[in-house]
Amino acid sequence: MSDTCLFCKIIRGEIPSTMVYEDDEFVAFKDIAPAAPIHLLLVPRQHIVSLQDVGPADREWLGRMMALVPQIAFDNGCEPGPAGGFRVVANSGAHGGQEVDHLHLHIMGGPRPWSARSIPNA
Ligand code: AMP
Ligand code: ZN
């Protein structure tokens, strides 16, 4: 946990959010500036800065995080199947366009067209 990190504050409930999923390892909440009709952020409770900071020792929880994506997407309105689906984005570091330095997956879906911000910070 970081005292100053925005997402750690959201996880601790110090900053309001619209939570859509919580377990003992991960939370998911609605992005405050959605780039798609459905735009969620899936975040590990552990303060890990970005994908640049993970390695082989992180395989298991990263696997659990990825495996949660379809469940969270479909529970929140993304449509299954080839005509539906979703986009998953992990911005990492300045060159990756990351603004909040706590690892997170953007889960975006819903009927197109999406907003011009369809790839966050692109
Ligand atoms: P990134 O650029 O990948 O670090 O994405 C950070 C995301 O966090 C952006 O899409 C923001 O819209 C989103 N965001 C920033 N502040 C909040 C907040 N208080 N609640 C929910 N989402 C937020
Ligand atoms: Zn954090």
PDB file of C-alpha atoms and ligand atoms in Angstrom:
ATOM      1  CA  MET A   1       0.000   0.000   0.000  1.00  0.00           C
ATOM      2  CA  SER A   2       1.129   3.526  -0.765  1.00  0.00           C
ATOM      3  CA  ASP A   3      -0.053   6.525   1.267  1.00  0.00           C
ATOM      4  CA  THR A   4      -0.190   8.792  -1.752  1.00  0.00           C
ATOM      5  CA  CYS A   5      -1.299   6.480  -4.582  1.00  0.00           C
ATOM      6  CA  LEU A   6      -4.742   7.317  -5.988  1.00  0.00           C
ATOM      7  CA  PHE A   7      -5.742   3.694  -6.531  1.00  0.00           C
ATOM      8  CA  CYS A   8      -4.508   2.644  -3.057  1.00  0.00           C
ATOM      9  CA  LYS A   9      -6.758   5.406  -1.679  1.00  0.00           C
ATOM     10  CA  ILE A  10      -9.690   4.080  -3.728  1.00  0.00           C
ATOM     11  CA  ILE A  11      -8.977   0.535  -2.493  1.00  0.00           C
ATOM     12  CA  ARG A  12      -8.943   1.806   1.119  1.00  0.00           C
ATOM     13  CA  GLY A  13     -12.227   3.649   0.517  1.00  0.00           C
ATOM     14  CA  GLU A  14     -10.667   7.075   1.115  1.00  0.00           C
ATOM     15  CA  ILE A  15     -11.729   8.263  -2.348  1.00  0.00           C
ATOM     16  CA  PRO A  16     -15.180   7.362  -3.684  1.00  0.00           C
ATOM     17  CA  SER A  17     -15.527   5.010  -6.609  1.00  0.00           C
ATOM     18  CA  THR A  18     -18.149   2.857  -8.237  1.00  0.00           C
ATOM     19  CA  MET A  19     -16.941  -0.615  -7.341  1.00  0.00           C
ATOM     20  CA  VAL A  20     -18.161  -3.420  -9.562  1.00  0.00           C
ATOM     21  CA  TYR A  21     -16.004  -6.270  -8.192  1.00  0.00           C
ATOM     22  CA  GLU A  22     -14.039  -7.001  -5.014  1.00  0.00           C
ATOM     23  CA  ASP A  23     -12.189 -10.027  -3.694  1.00  0.00           C
ATOM     24  CA  ASP A  24      -9.208 -10.418  -1.396  1.00  0.00           C
ATOM     25  CA  GLU A  25      -6.705  -9.793  -4.215  1.00  0.00           C
ATOM     26  CA  PHE A  26      -8.392  -7.489  -6.743  1.00  0.00           C
ATOM     27  CA  VAL A  27     -10.942  -4.727  -7.140  1.00  0.00           C
ATOM     28  CA  ALA A  28     -12.640  -3.355 -10.236  1.00  0.00           C
ATOM     29  CA  PHE A  29     -14.344   0.012 -10.490  1.00  0.00           C
ATOM     30  CA  LYS A  30     -15.706   2.310 -13.186  1.00  0.00           C
ATOM     31  CA  ASP A  31     -13.236   4.629 -14.896  1.00  0.00           C
ATOM     32  CA  ILE A  32     -14.113   8.228 -14.000  1.00  0.00           C
ATOM     33  CA  ALA A  33     -13.580   9.364 -17.627  1.00  0.00           C
ATOM     34  CA  PRO A  34     -14.918   6.493 -19.718  1.00  0.00           C
ATOM     35  CA  ALA A  35     -13.452   6.031 -23.183  1.00  0.00           C
ATOM     36  CA  ALA A  36     -16.107   3.446 -24.109  1.00  0.00           C
ATOM     37  CA  PRO A  37     -19.734   2.740 -23.091  1.00  0.00           C
ATOM     38  CA  ILE A  38     -18.327   0.273 -20.530  1.00  0.00           C
ATOM     39  CA  HIS A  39     -14.936   1.228 -19.080  1.00  0.00           C
ATOM     40  CA  LEU A  40     -13.698  -0.544 -15.966  1.00  0.00           C
ATOM     41  CA  LEU A  41     -10.336  -0.669 -14.206  1.00  0.00           C
ATOM     42  CA  LEU A  42      -9.206  -3.986 -12.725  1.00  0.00           C
ATOM     43  CA  VAL A  43      -6.617  -3.347 -10.028  1.00  0.00           C
ATOM     44  CA  PRO A  44      -4.618  -5.629  -7.715  1.00  0.00           C
ATOM     45  CA  ARG A  45      -4.873  -4.591  -4.053  1.00  0.00           C
ATOM     46  CA  GLN A  46      -1.063  -4.890  -3.867  1.00  0.00           C
ATOM     47  CA  HIS A  47       0.687  -1.643  -4.823  1.00  0.00           C
ATOM     48  CA  ILE A  48       2.653  -2.669  -7.921  1.00  0.00           C
ATOM     49  CA  VAL A  49       3.548   0.250 -10.149  1.00  0.00           C
ATOM     50  CA  SER A  50       3.232  -1.261 -13.605  1.00  0.00           C
ATOM     51  CA  LEU A  51       3.741  -4.282 -15.810  1.00  0.00           C
ATOM     52  CA  GLN A  52       7.388  -3.264 -15.923  1.00  0.00           C
ATOM     53  CA  ASP A  53       7.644  -4.442 -12.327  1.00  0.00           C
ATOM     54  CA  VAL A  54       6.366  -7.983 -12.735  1.00  0.00           C
ATOM     55  CA  GLY A  55       8.266 -11.136 -13.608  1.00  0.00           C
ATOM     56  CA  PRO A  56       8.085 -14.904 -13.414  1.00  0.00           C
ATOM     57  CA  ALA A  57       7.311 -14.838  -9.665  1.00  0.00           C
ATOM     58  CA  ASP A  58       4.089 -12.981 -10.449  1.00  0.00           C
ATOM     59  CA  ARG A  59       2.697 -15.557 -12.863  1.00  0.00           C
ATOM     60  CA  GLU A  60       0.028 -16.927 -10.563  1.00  0.00           C
ATOM     61  CA  TRP A  61      -1.708 -13.760  -9.464  1.00  0.00           C
ATOM     62  CA  LEU A  62      -1.331 -12.249 -12.950  1.00  0.00           C
ATOM     63  CA  GLY A  63      -2.993 -15.342 -14.335  1.00  0.00           C
ATOM     64  CA  ARG A  64      -5.829 -14.988 -11.817  1.00  0.00           C
ATOM     65  CA  MET A  65      -6.160 -11.310 -12.770  1.00  0.00           C
ATOM     66  CA  MET A  66      -6.402 -12.063 -16.496  1.00  0.00           C
ATOM     67  CA  ALA A  67      -8.849 -14.901 -15.852  1.00  0.00           C
ATOM     68  CA  LEU A  68     -11.171 -12.455 -14.052  1.00  0.00           C
ATOM     69  CA  VAL A  69     -11.440 -10.176 -17.085  1.00  0.00           C
ATOM     70  CA  PRO A  70     -14.250 -11.956 -18.988  1.00  0.00           C
ATOM     71  CA  GLN A  71     -16.294 -12.504 -15.821  1.00  0.00           C
ATOM     72  CA  ILE A  72     -16.082  -8.828 -14.859  1.00  0.00           C
ATOM     73  CA  ALA A  73     -16.660  -7.680 -18.445  1.00  0.00           C
ATOM     74  CA  PHE A  74     -19.758  -9.839 -18.951  1.00  0.00           C
ATOM     75  CA  ASP A  75     -21.150  -9.089 -15.478  1.00  0.00           C
ATOM     76  CA  ASN A  76     -21.010  -5.404 -16.383  1.00  0.00           C
ATOM     77  CA  GLY A  77     -22.676  -5.422 -19.769  1.00  0.00           C
ATOM     78  CA  CYS A  78     -20.043  -6.459 -22.296  1.00  0.00           C
ATOM     79  CA  GLU A  79     -21.552  -8.775 -24.856  1.00  0.00           C
ATOM     80  CA  PRO A  80     -20.014 -12.212 -25.347  1.00  0.00           C
ATOM     81  CA  GLY A  81     -19.065 -13.700 -28.710  1.00  0.00           C
ATOM     82  CA  PRO A  82     -17.386 -12.457 -31.861  1.00  0.00           C
ATOM     83  CA  ALA A  83     -19.936  -9.678 -32.404  1.00  0.00           C
ATOM     84  CA  GLY A  84     -19.336  -8.362 -28.877  1.00  0.00           C
ATOM     85  CA  GLY A  85     -16.182  -8.649 -26.796  1.00  0.00           C
ATOM     86  CA  PHE A  86     -13.992  -6.063 -25.117  1.00  0.00           C
ATOM     87  CA  ARG A  87     -10.582  -4.401 -25.224  1.00  0.00           C
ATOM     88  CA  VAL A  88      -7.971  -4.815 -22.464  1.00  0.00           C
ATOM     89  CA  VAL A  89      -5.204  -2.205 -22.133  1.00  0.00           C
ATOM     90  CA  ALA A  90      -2.323  -1.916 -19.653  1.00  0.00           C
ATOM     91  CA  ASN A  91      -0.480   1.384 -20.016  1.00  0.00           C
ATOM     92  CA  SER A  92       3.009   1.084 -18.512  1.00  0.00           C
ATOM     93  CA  GLY A  93       5.328   3.983 -17.803  1.00  0.00           C
ATOM     94  CA  ALA A  94       5.466   7.390 -19.462  1.00  0.00           C
ATOM     95  CA  HIS A  95       6.045   5.975 -22.923  1.00  0.00           C
ATOM     96  CA  GLY A  96       3.071   3.682 -22.383  1.00  0.00           C
ATOM     97  CA  GLY A  97       0.856   6.621 -21.467  1.00  0.00           C
ATOM     98  CA  GLN A  98       0.401   5.564 -17.823  1.00  0.00           C
ATOM     99  CA  GLU A  99      -1.022   8.288 -15.570  1.00  0.00           C
ATOM    100  CA  VAL A 100      -1.765   6.382 -12.366  1.00  0.00           C
ATOM    101  CA  ASP A 101       1.292   4.506 -11.105  1.00  0.00           C
ATOM    102  CA  HIS A 102      -0.515   1.441  -9.749  1.00  0.00           C
ATOM    103  CA  LEU A 103      -0.849  -1.485 -12.149  1.00  0.00           C
ATOM    104  CA  HIS A 104      -4.311  -1.742 -13.701  1.00  0.00           C
ATOM    105  CA  LEU A 105      -6.086  -3.227 -16.672  1.00  0.00           C
ATOM    106  CA  HIS A 106      -8.540  -1.093 -18.594  1.00  0.00           C
ATOM    107  CA  ILE A 107     -11.510  -3.232 -19.640  1.00  0.00           C
ATOM    108  CA  MET A 108     -13.518  -1.447 -22.333  1.00  0.00           C
ATOM    109  CA  GLY A 109     -16.561  -2.591 -24.224  1.00  0.00           C
ATOM    110  CA  GLY A 110     -20.028  -1.807 -25.473  1.00  0.00           C
ATOM    111  CA  PRO A 111     -21.308  -0.989 -28.954  1.00  0.00           C
ATOM    112  CA  ARG A 112     -19.116   1.159 -31.170  1.00  0.00           C
ATOM    113  CA  PRO A 113     -18.374   3.873 -32.101  1.00  0.00           C
ATOM    114  CA  TRP A 114     -16.500   4.739 -28.920  1.00  0.00           C
ATOM    115  CA  SER A 115     -15.172   8.171 -27.998  1.00  0.00           C
ATOM    116  CA  ALA A 116     -12.009   9.615 -29.531  1.00  0.00           C
ATOM    117  CA  ARG A 117     -10.306   8.517 -26.322  1.00  0.00           C
ATOM    118  CA  SER A 118     -10.805   4.871 -27.268  1.00  0.00           C
ATOM    119  CA  ILE A 119      -7.201   4.053 -26.429  1.00  0.00           C
ATOM    120  CA  PRO A 120      -6.640   5.897 -23.132  1.00  0.00           C
ATOM    121  CA  ASN A 121      -3.924   8.496 -23.440  1.00  0.00           C
ATOM    122  CA  ALA A 122      -2.994   7.506 -26.983  1.00  0.00           C
TER     123      ALA A 122
HETATM  124  P1  AMP B   1      -3.673   5.172 -17.063  1.00  0.00           P
HETATM  125  O1  AMP B   1      -3.468   6.325 -17.966  1.00  0.00           O
HETATM  126  O2  AMP B   1      -3.579   3.848 -17.768  1.00  0.00           O
HETATM  127  O3  AMP B   1      -2.797   5.263 -15.851  1.00  0.00           O
HETATM  128  O4  AMP B   1      -5.188   5.220 -16.615  1.00  0.00           O
HETATM  129  C1  AMP B   1      -5.641   5.848 -15.461  1.00  0.00           C
HETATM  130  C2  AMP B   1      -7.120   5.868 -15.553  1.00  0.00           C
HETATM  131  O5  AMP B   1      -7.623   6.202 -14.274  1.00  0.00           O
HETATM  132  C3  AMP B   1      -7.686   6.919 -16.534  1.00  0.00           C
HETATM  133  O6  AMP B   1      -8.464   6.275 -17.539  1.00  0.00           O
HETATM  134  C4  AMP B   1      -8.535   7.818 -15.640  1.00  0.00           C
HETATM  135  O7  AMP B   1      -9.727   8.254 -16.266  1.00  0.00           O
HETATM  136  C5  AMP B   1      -8.812   6.932 -14.455  1.00  0.00           C
HETATM  137  N1  AMP B   1      -9.075   7.638 -13.193  1.00  0.00           N
HETATM  138  C6  AMP B   1      -8.394   8.691 -12.681  1.00  0.00           C
HETATM  139  N2  AMP B   1      -8.917   9.055 -11.490  1.00  0.00           N
HETATM  140  C7  AMP B   1      -9.938   8.191 -11.239  1.00  0.00           C
HETATM  141  C8  AMP B   1     -10.871   8.039 -10.168  1.00  0.00           C
HETATM  142  N3  AMP B   1     -10.858   8.851  -9.087  1.00  0.00           N
HETATM  143  N4  AMP B   1     -11.796   7.058 -10.255  1.00  0.00           N
HETATM  144  C9  AMP B   1     -11.834   6.245 -11.340  1.00  0.00           C
HETATM  145  N5  AMP B   1     -10.967   6.326 -12.368  1.00  0.00           N
HETATM  146  C10 AMP B   1     -10.037   7.280 -12.326  1.00  0.00           C
HETATM  147 ZN    ZN B   2      -1.261   2.023  -5.180  1.00  0.00          ZN
END
